[in-house]
mmCIF file of C-alpha atoms in Angstrom:
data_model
loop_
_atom_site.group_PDB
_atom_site.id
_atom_site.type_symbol
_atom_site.label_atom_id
_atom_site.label_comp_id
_atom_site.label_asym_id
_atom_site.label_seq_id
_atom_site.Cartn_x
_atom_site.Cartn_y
_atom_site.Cartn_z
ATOM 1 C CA UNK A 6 125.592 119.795 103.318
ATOM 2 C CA UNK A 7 122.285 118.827 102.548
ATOM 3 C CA UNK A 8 122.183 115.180 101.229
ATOM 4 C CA UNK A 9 120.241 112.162 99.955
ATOM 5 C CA UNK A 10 121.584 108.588 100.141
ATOM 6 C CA UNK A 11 119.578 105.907 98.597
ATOM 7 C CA UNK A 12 120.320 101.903 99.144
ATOM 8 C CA UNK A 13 118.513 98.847 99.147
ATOM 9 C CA UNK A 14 118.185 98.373 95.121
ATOM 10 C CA UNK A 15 118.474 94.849 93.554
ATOM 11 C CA UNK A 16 117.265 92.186 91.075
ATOM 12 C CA UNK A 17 114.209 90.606 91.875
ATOM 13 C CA UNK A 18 111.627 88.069 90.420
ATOM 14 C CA UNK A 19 108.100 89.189 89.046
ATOM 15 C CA UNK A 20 105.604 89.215 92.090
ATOM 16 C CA UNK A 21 108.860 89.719 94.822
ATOM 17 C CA UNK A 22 109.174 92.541 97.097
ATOM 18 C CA UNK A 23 111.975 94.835 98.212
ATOM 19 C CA UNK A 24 112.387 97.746 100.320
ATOM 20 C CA UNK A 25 114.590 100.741 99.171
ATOM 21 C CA UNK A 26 116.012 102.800 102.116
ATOM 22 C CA UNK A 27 116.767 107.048 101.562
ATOM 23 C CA UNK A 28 119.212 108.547 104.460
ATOM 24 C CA UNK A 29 118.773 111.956 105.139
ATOM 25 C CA UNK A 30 121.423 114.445 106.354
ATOM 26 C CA UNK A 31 122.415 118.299 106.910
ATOM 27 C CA UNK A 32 118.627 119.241 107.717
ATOM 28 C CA UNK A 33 115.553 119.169 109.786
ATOM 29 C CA UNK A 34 114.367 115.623 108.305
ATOM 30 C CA UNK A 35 111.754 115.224 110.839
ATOM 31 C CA UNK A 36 109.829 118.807 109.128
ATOM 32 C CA UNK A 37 110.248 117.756 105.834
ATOM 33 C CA UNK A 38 107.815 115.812 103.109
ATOM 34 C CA UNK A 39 109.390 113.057 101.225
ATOM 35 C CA UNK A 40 108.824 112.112 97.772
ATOM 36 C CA UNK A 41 110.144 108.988 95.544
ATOM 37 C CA UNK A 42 110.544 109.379 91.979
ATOM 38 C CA UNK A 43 111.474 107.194 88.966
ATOM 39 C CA UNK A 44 113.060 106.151 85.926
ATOM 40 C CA UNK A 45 113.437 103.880 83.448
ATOM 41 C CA UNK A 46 115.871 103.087 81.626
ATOM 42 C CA UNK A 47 116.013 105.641 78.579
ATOM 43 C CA UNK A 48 112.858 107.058 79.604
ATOM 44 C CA UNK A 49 111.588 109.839 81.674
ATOM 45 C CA UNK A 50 110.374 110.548 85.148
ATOM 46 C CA UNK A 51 107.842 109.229 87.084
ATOM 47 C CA UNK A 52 106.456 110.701 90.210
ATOM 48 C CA UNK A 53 105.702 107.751 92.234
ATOM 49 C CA UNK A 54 104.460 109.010 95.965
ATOM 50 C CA UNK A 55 105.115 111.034 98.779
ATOM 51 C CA UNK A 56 105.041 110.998 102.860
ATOM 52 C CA UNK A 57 104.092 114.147 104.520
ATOM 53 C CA UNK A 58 106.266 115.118 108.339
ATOM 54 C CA UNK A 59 104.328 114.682 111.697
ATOM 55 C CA UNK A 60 102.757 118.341 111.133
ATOM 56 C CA UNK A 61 100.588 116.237 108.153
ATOM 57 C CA UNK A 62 100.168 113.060 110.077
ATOM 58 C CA UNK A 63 102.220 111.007 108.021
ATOM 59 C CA UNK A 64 99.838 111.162 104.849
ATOM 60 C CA UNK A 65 100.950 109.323 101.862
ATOM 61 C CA UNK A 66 100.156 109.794 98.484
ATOM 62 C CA UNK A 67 100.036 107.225 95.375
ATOM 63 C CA UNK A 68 100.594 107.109 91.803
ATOM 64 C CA UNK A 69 97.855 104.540 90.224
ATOM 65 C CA UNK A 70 100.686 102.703 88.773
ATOM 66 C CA UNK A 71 102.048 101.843 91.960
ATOM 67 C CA UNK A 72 99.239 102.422 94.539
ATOM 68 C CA UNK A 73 98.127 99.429 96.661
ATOM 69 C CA UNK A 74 101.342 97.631 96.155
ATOM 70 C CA UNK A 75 103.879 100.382 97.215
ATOM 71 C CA UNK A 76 104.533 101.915 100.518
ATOM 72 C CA UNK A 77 106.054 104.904 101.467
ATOM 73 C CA UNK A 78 107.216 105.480 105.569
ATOM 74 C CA UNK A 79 109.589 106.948 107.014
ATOM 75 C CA UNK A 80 111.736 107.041 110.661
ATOM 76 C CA UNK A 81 112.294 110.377 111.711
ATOM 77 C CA UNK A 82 114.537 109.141 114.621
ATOM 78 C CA UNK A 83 117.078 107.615 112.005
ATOM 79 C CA UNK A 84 116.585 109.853 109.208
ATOM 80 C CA UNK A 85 115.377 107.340 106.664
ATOM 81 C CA UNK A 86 112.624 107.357 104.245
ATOM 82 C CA UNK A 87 111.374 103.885 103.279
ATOM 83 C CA UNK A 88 109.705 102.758 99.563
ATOM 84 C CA UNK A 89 108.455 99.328 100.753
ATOM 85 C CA UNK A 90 107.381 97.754 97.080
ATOM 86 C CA UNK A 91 105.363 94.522 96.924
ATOM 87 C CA UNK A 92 103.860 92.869 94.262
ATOM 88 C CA UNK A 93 106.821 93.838 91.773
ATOM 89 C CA UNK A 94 106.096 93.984 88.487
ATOM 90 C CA UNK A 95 108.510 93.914 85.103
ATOM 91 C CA UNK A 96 107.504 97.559 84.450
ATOM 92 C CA UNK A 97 108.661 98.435 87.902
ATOM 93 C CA UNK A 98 112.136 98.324 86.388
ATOM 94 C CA UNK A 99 113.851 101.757 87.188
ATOM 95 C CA UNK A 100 116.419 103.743 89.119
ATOM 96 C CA UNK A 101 114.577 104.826 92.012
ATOM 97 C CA UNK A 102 115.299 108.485 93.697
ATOM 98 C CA UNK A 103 114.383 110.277 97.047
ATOM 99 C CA UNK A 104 114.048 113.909 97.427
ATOM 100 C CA UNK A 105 112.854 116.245 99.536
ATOM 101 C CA UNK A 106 110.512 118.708 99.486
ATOM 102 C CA UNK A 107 112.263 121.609 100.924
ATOM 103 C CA UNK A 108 111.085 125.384 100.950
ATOM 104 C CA UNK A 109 112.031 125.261 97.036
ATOM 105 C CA UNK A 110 110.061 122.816 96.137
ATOM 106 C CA UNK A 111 111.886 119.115 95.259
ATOM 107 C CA UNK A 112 115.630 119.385 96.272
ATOM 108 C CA UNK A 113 117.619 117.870 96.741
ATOM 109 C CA UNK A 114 117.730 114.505 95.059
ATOM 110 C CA UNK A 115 120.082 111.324 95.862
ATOM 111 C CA UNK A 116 121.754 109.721 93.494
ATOM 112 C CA UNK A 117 119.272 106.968 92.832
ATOM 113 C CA UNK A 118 119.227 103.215 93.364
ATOM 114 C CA UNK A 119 118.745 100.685 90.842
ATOM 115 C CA UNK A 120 115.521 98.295 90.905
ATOM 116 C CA UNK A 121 115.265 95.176 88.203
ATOM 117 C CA UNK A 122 112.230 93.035 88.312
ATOM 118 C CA UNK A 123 113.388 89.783 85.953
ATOM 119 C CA UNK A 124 112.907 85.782 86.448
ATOM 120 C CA UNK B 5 95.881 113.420 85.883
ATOM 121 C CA UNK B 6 97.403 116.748 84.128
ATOM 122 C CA UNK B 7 99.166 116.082 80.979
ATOM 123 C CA UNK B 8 102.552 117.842 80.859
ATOM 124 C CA UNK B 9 103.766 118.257 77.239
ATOM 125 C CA UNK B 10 106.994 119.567 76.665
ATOM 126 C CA UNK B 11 108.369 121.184 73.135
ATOM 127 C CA UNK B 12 110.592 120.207 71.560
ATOM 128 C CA UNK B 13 111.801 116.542 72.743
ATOM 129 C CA UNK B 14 115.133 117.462 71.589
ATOM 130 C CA UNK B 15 117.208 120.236 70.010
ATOM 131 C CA UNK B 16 120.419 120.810 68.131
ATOM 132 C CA UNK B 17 121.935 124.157 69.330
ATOM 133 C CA UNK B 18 125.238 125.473 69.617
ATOM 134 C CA UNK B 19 127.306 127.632 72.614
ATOM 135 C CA UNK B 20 125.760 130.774 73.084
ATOM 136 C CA UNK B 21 122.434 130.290 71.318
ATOM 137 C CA UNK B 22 119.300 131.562 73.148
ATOM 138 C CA UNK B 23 117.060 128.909 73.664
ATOM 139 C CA UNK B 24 113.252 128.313 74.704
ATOM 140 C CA UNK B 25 111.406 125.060 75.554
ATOM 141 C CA UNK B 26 107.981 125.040 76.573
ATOM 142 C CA UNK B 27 105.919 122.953 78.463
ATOM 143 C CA UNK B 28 101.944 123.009 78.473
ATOM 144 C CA UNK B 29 99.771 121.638 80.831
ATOM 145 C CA UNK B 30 96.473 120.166 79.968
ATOM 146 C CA UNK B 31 94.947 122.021 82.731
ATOM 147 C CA UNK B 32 95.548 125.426 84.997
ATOM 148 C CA UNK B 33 98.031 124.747 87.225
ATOM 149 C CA UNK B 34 98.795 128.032 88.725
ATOM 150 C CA UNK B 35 102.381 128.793 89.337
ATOM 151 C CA UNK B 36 103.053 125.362 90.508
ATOM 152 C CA UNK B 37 105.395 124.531 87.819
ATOM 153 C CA UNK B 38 109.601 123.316 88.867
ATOM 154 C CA UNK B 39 112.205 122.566 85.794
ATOM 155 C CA UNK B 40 114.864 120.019 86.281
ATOM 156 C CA UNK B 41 118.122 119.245 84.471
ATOM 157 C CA UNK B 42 119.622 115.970 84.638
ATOM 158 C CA UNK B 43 122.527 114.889 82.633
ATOM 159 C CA UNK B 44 123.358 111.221 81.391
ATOM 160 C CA UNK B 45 123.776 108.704 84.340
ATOM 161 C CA UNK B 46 123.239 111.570 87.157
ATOM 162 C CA UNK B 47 119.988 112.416 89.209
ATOM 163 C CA UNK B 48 117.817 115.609 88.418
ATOM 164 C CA UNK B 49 118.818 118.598 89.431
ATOM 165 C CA UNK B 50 116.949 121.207 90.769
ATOM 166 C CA UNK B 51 116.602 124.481 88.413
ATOM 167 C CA UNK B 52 113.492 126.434 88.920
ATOM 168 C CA UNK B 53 110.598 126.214 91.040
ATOM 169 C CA UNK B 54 107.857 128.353 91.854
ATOM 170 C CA UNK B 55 107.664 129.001 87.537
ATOM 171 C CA UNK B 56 110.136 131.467 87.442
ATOM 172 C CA UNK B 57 112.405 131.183 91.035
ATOM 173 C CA UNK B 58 116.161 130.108 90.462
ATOM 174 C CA UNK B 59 117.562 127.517 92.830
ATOM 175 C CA UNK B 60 120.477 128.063 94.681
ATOM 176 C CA UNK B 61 123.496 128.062 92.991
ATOM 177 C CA UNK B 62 121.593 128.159 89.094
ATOM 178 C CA UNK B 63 123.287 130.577 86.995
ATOM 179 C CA UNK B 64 121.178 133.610 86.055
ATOM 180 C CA UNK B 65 121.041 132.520 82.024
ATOM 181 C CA UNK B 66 118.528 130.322 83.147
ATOM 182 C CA UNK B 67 114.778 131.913 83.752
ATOM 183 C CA UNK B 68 111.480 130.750 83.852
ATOM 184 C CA UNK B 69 108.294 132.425 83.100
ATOM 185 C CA UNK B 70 104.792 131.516 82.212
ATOM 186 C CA UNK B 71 101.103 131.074 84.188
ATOM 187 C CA UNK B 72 98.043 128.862 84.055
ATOM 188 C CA UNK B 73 98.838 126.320 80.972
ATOM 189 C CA UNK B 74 102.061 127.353 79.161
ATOM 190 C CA UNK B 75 105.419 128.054 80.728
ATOM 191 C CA UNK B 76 109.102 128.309 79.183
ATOM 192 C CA UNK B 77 112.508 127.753 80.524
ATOM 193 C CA UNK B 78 114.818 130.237 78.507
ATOM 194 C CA UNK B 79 118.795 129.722 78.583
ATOM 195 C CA UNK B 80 119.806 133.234 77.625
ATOM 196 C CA UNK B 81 122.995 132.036 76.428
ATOM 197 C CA UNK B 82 123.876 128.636 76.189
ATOM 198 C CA UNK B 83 127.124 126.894 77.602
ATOM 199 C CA UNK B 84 129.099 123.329 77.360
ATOM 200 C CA UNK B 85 127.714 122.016 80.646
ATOM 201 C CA UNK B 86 124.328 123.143 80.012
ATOM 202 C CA UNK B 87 123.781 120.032 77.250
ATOM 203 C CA UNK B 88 121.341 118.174 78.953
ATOM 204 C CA UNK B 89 117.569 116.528 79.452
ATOM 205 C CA UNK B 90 115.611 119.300 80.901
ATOM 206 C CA UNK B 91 112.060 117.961 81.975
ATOM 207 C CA UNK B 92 109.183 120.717 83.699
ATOM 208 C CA UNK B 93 107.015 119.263 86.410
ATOM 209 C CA UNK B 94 103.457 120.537 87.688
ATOM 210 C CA UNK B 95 103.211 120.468 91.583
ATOM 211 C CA UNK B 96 98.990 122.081 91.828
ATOM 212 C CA UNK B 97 97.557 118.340 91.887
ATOM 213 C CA UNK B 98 98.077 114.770 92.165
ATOM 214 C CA UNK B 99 99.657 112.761 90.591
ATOM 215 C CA UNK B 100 102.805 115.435 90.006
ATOM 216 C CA UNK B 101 103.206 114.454 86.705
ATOM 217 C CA UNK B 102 106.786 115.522 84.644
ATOM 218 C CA UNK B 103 106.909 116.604 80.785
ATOM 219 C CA UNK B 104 108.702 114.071 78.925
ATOM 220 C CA UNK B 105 111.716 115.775 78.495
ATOM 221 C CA UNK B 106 113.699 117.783 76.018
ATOM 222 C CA UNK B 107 117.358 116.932 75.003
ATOM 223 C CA UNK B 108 119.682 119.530 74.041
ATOM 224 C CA UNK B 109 122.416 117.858 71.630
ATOM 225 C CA UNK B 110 125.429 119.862 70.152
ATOM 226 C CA UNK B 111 125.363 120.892 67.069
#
């Protein structure tokens, strides 16, 4: 069974940092893109970034909202995607999911980990 | 970025209605555009990618059509566990921006 397992989610102060963690199992994780997507409470998604598979070097790509203070990497020998955010803000409030991008597009999803940015 | 605007942000409906939402993009986006359900407290799920492919496992009421700017997600016949959000999502360019959703509520 293909399957998505976030962790790492938390309460944390304005300006703090936190890294969210995505295990991957029952496929090739090492040939697959990863993306990270999110939501707010009552609201809808946001696409936040994505890490290409060795075949495309690793590239990452940004939302504006997030870019230069969120990082996206991944270990392909332990199956883990990695959102390292910095610089949290109070808008950064969300669940936060991984997915893959598989050969139909952005599936599947985990089941989302819960990030709150408060003093 | 593309705009993605979904229509309408909610609708009453009833079991075995036919029903339509559309989503326009504020720019060409080829065929690049997925639909995802997600119900209260769960993560998205995968319906339709590709504009008009059906995921694995998505019953064939569900279909998707459209190309370029304006694209519809058509339940042919609606049942209980298909009450739901249902956001679209454009894949041609970055940022991958998502509609903003459309509830279906029981009438």
């Amino acid at each position: 069974e293909v399957q998505l397992v976030e962790s790492g989610g938390g309460l944390v102060q304005p300006g703090g940092s936190l890294k969210l963690s995505c295990a991957a199992s029952g496929f090739t994780f090492s040939g697959s893109a990863m993306h990270w997507v999110r939501q707010a409470s009552g609201k809808g998604l946001e696409w936040v970034g994505r890490i290409r598979s060795k075949a495309g070097s690793y590239a990452t790509t940004y939302a504006a909202s997030v870019n230069g203070r969120f990082t996206i990497s991944r270990d392909d020998s332990k199956n883990t995607a990695y959102l390292q955010m910095n610089g949290l803000k109070i808008e950064d409030t969300a669940v936060y999911y991984c997915t893959r991008h598989g050969p139909k597009w952005l599936d599947p999803w985990g089941q989302g980990t819960l990030v709150t940015v408060s003093s | 970025d593309i705009q993605m605007t979904q229509s309408p942000s909610s609708l009453s409906t009833s079991v075995g209605d036919r029903v339509t939402i559309t989503c326009r993009a504020s720019q060409g986006i080829s065929n690049y555009l997925a639909w995802f359900q997600q119900k209260p407290g769960k993560a998205p799920k995968s319906l339709i990618y590709g504009t008009s492919s059906l995921q694995s496992g998505v019953p064939s009421r569900f279909s998707g059509s459209g190309s370029g700017t304006d694209f519809t997600l058509t339940i042919s016949s609606l049942q209980p566990e298909d009450f739901a959000t249902y956001y679209c999502q454009q894949y041609d360019s970055f940022p991958y921006t998502f509609g903003q959703g459309t509830k279906l509520e029981i009438k």
